[in-house]
Short mmCIF file of C-alpha atoms and ligand atoms in Angstrom, two decimals:
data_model
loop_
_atom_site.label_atom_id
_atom_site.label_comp_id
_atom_site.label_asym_id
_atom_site.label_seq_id
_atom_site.Cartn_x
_atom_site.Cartn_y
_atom_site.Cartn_z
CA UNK O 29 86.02 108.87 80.98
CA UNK O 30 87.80 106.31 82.91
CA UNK O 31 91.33 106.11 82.71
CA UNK O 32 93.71 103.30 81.85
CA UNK O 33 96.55 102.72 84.14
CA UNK O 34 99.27 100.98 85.23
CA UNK O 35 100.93 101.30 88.61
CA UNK O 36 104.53 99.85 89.91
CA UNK O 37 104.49 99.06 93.41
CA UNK O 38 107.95 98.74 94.82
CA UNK O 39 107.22 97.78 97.89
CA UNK O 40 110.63 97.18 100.08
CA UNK O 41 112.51 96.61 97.16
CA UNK O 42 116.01 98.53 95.97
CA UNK O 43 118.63 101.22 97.36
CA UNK O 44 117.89 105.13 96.66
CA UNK O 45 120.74 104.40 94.01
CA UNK O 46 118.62 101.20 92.29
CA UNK O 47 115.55 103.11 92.70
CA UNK O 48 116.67 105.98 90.61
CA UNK O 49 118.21 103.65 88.23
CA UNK O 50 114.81 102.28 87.56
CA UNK O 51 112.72 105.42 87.51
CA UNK O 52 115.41 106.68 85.11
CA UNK O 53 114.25 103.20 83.03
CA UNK O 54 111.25 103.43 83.57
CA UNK O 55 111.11 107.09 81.97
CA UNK O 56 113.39 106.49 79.28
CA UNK O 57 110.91 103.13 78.28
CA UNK O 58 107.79 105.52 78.93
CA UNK O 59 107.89 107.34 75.58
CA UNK O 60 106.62 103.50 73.66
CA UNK O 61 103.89 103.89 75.67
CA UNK O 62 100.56 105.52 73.92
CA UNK O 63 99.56 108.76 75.71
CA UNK O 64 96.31 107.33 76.79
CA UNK O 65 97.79 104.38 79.21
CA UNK O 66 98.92 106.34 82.66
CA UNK O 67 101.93 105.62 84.38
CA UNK O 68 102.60 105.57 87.87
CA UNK O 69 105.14 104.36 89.78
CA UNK O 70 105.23 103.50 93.97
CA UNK O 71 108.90 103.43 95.55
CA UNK O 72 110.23 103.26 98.93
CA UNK O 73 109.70 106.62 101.35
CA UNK O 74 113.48 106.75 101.53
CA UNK O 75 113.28 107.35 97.55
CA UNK O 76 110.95 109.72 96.78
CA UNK O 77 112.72 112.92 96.51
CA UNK O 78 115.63 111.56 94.38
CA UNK O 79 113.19 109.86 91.91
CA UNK O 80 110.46 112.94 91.92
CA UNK O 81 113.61 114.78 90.13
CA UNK O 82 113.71 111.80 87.89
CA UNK O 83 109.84 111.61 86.98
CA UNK O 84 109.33 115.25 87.44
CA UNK O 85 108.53 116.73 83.67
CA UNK O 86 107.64 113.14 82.25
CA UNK O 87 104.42 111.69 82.22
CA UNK O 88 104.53 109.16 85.26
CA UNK O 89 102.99 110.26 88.38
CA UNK O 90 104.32 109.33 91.50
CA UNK O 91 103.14 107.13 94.35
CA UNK O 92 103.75 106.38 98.18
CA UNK O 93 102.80 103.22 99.06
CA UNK O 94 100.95 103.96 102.84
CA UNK O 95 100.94 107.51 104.48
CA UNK O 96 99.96 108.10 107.99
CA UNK O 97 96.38 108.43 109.55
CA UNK O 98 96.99 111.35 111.66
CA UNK O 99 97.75 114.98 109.94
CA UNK O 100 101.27 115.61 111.88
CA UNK O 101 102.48 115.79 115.46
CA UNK O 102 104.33 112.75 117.90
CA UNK O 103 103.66 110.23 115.36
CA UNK O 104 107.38 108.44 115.59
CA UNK O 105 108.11 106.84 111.83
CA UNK O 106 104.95 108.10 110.36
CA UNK O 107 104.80 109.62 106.97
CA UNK O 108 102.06 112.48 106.89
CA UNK O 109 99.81 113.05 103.56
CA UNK O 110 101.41 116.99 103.45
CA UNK O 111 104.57 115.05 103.76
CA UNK O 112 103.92 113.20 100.76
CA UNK O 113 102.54 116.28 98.61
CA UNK O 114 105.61 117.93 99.20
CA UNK O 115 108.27 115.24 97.96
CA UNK O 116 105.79 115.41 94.76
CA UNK O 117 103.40 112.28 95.20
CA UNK O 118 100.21 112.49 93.55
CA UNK O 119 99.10 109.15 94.98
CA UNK O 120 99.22 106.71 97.81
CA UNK O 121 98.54 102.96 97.86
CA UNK O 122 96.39 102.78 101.06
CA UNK O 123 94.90 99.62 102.57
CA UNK O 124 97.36 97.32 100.40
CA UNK O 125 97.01 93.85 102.02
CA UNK O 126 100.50 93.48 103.17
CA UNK O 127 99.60 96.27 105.43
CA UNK O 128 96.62 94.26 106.33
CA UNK O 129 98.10 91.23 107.14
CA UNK O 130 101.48 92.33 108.65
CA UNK O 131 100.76 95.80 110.57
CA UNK O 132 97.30 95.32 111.35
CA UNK O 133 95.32 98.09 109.32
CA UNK O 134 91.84 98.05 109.51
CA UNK O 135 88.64 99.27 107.59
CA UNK O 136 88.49 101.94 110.63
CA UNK O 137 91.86 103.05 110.35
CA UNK O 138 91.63 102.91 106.52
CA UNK O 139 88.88 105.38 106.51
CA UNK O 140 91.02 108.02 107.84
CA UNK O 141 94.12 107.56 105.68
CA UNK O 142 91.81 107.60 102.64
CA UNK O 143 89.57 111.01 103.61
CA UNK O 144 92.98 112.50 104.92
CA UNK O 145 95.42 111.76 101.99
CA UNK O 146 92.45 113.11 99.68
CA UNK O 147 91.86 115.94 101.77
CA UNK O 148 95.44 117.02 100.65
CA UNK O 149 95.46 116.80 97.05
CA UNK O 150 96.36 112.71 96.57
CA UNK O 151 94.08 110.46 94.79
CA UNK O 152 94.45 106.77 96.86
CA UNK O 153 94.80 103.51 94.86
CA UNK O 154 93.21 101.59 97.57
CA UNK O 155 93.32 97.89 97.55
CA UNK O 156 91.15 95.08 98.35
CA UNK O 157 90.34 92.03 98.03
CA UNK O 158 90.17 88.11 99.53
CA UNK O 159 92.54 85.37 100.74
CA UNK O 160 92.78 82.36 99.69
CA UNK O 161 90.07 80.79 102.67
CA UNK O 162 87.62 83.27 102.01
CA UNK O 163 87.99 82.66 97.88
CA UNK O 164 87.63 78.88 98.72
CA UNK O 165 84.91 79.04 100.86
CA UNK O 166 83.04 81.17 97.94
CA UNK O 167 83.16 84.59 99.91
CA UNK O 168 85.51 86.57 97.63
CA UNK O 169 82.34 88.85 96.80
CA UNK O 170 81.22 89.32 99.74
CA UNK O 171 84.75 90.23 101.09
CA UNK O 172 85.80 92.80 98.98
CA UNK O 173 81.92 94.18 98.95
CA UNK O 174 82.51 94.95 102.87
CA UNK O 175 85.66 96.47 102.95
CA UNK O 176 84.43 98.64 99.89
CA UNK O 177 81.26 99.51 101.66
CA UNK O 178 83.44 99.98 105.18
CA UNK O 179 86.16 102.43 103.61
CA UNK O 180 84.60 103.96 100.41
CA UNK O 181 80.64 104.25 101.55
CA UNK O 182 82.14 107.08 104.05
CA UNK O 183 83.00 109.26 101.11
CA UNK O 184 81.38 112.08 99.47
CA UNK O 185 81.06 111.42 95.81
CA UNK O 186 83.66 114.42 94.82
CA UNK O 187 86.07 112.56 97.25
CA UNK O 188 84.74 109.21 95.51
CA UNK O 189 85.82 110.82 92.35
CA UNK O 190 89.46 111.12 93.40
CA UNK O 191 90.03 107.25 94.26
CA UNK O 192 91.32 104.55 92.27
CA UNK O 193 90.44 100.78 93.34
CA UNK O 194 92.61 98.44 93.03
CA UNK O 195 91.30 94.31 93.10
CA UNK O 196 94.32 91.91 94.29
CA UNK O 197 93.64 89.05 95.21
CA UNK O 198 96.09 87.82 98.52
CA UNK O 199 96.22 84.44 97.00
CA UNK O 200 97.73 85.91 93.40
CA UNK O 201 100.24 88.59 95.07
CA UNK O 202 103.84 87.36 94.74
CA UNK O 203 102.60 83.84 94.39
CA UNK O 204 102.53 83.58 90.70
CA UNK O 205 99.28 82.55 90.38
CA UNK O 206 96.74 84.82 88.69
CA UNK O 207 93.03 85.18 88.62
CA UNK O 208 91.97 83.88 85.64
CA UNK O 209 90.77 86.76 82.86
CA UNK O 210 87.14 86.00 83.98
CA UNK O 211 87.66 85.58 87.58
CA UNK O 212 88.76 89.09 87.54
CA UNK O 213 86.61 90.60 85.22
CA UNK O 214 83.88 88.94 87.40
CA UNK O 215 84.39 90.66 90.68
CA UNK O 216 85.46 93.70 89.13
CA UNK O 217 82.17 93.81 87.59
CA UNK O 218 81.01 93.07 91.21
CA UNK O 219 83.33 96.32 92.24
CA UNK O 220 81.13 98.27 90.21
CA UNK O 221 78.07 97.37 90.94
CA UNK O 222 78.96 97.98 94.58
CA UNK O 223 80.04 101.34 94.72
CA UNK O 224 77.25 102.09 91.53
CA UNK O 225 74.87 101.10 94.22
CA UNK O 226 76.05 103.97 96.41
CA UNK O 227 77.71 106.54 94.01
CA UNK O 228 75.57 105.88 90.72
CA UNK O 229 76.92 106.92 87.49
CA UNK O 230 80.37 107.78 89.18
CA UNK O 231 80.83 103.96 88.83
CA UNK O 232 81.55 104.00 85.41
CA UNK O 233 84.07 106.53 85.50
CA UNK O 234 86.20 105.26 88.21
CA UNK O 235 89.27 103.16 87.39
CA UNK O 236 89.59 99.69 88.73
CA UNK O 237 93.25 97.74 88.68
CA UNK O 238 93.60 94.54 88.65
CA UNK O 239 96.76 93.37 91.31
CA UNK O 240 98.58 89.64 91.57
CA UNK O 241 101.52 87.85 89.55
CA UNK O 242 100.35 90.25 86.50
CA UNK O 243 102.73 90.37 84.01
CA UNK O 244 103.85 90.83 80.38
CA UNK O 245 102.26 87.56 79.80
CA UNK O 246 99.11 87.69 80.79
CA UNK O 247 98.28 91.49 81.22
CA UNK O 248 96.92 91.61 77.47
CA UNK O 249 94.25 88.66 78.15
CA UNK O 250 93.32 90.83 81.72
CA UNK O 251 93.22 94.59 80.25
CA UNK O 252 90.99 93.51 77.49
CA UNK O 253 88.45 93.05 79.95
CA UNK O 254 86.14 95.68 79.85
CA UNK O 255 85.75 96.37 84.18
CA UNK O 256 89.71 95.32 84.12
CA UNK O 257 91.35 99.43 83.60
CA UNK O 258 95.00 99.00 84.07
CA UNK O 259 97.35 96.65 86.81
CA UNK O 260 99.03 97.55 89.89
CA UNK O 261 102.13 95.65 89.33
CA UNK O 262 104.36 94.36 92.18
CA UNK O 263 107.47 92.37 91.23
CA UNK O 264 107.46 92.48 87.35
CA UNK O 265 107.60 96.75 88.13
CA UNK O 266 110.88 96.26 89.58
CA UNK O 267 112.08 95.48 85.43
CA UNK O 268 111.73 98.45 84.00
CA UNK O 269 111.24 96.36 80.70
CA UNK O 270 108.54 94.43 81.93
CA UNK O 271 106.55 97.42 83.55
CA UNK O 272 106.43 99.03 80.09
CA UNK O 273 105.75 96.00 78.51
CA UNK O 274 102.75 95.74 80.57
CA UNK O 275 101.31 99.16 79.86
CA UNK O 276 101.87 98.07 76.37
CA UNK O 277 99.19 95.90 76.88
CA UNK O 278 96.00 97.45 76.59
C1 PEP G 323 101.11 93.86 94.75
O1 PEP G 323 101.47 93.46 95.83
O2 PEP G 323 100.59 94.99 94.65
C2 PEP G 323 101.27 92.97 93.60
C3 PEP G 323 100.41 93.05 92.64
O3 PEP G 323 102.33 92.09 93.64
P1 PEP G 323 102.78 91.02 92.53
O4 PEP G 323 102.55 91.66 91.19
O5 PEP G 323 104.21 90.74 92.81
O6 PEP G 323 101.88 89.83 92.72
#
């Protein structure tokens, strides 16, 4: 069965201090939320240790939002997967397009974060998805196909198993535009089909987030989708109100 989630990403957003503050929210608003809706949350490096005590014995899992490509070694300001497992991450966000766009990750380099992180125990929420040009110029499917086929098409279907996909949009992240309900549900659909084509029946069990100005608002319309499993939420998980208001959404 494919699971229903919602995931906070952080990104470079609060102090240790504010970042505990809102994991502490966060888990104190968790309880509202029905058991079957998972919670995950994505903070700063910095803040992992302090808010693993904070999540650690609740029900939200916790997230890094990149981790290195290399196991360990002279890697200066790298964060290794082992790394990760040890201040009590169960996930990484890999391939989110912010690291696209601004530190020059690529499908190649993406393939080894991915098979790496999952190599040591961490299931990646791996992003993709089209800017606004390539959306314009009618090439969203064809976008997000590739950089499925170039990352996830490497994997073995038990390593397949482990990953979560998460659709965003570049033109909807932070902008406060959102894909409309059926714009989404359209190329997650598409999602589907494309790693179906590879990984058959897996398809159907693997959970697909939908990423970009989601919010209390409009996260009911988008989770009632039936490709649309859950959100990765970027600024409206830095309320702690309005992240559980989201995951009260499905
Ligand atoms: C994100 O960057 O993962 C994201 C979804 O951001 P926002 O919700 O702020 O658009």
């Amino acid at each position: 069965m494919r699971k229903n989630i919602v995931a906070g990403n952080w990104k470079m957003n609060t102090t240790v201090a504010e970042g505990v503050e809102l994991a502490k929210a966060v888990a104190a608003g968790s309880s509202e939320v029905p058991s079957s809706v998972e919670l995950i949350i994505a903070p700063p490096f910095t803040h992992l240790v302090p808010v693993a005590e904070v999540v650690g014995g609740t029900r939200i899992g916790l997230s890094a939002q990149n981790c290195a490509d290399k196991e360990k070694g002279a890697y200066t300001g790298e964060v290794s997967a082992d790394m990760l497992v040890s201040a009590g991450c169960k996930y990484t966000i890999l391939g989110h397009s912010e690291r696209r766009q601004y530190y020059g990750e690529t499908d190649a380099t993406l393939v080894d974060k991915v098979k790496l992180a999952i190599s040591k125990g961490l299931s990646p929420i791996f992003c993709v998805g089209e800017n606004l040009d390539e959306r314009e110029a009618g090439r969203h499917f064809d976008v997000v196909s590739e950089q499925i086929k170039n990352v996830l098409y490497t994997l073995s279907a038990d390593e397949m198993a482990k990953v979560i996909i998460a659709y965003e949009p570049v033109w909807a992240i932070g902008t406060g535009k959102t894909a409309t309900a059926a714009q989404a549900q359209e190329i997650h659909a598409c999602i589907r089909k494309v790693v179906a084509d590879k990984f058959g029946a897996l398809a159907e069990e693997i959970t697909i987030l939908y990423g970009g100005s989601c919010k209390p608002g409009n996260a009911k319309e988008l989770f009632a989708c039936p490709d649309i499993d859950g959100g990765l939420i970027g600024g409206a998980a830095l309320k702690a109100e309005d992240f559980i208001a989201i995951a009260l959404s499905f």
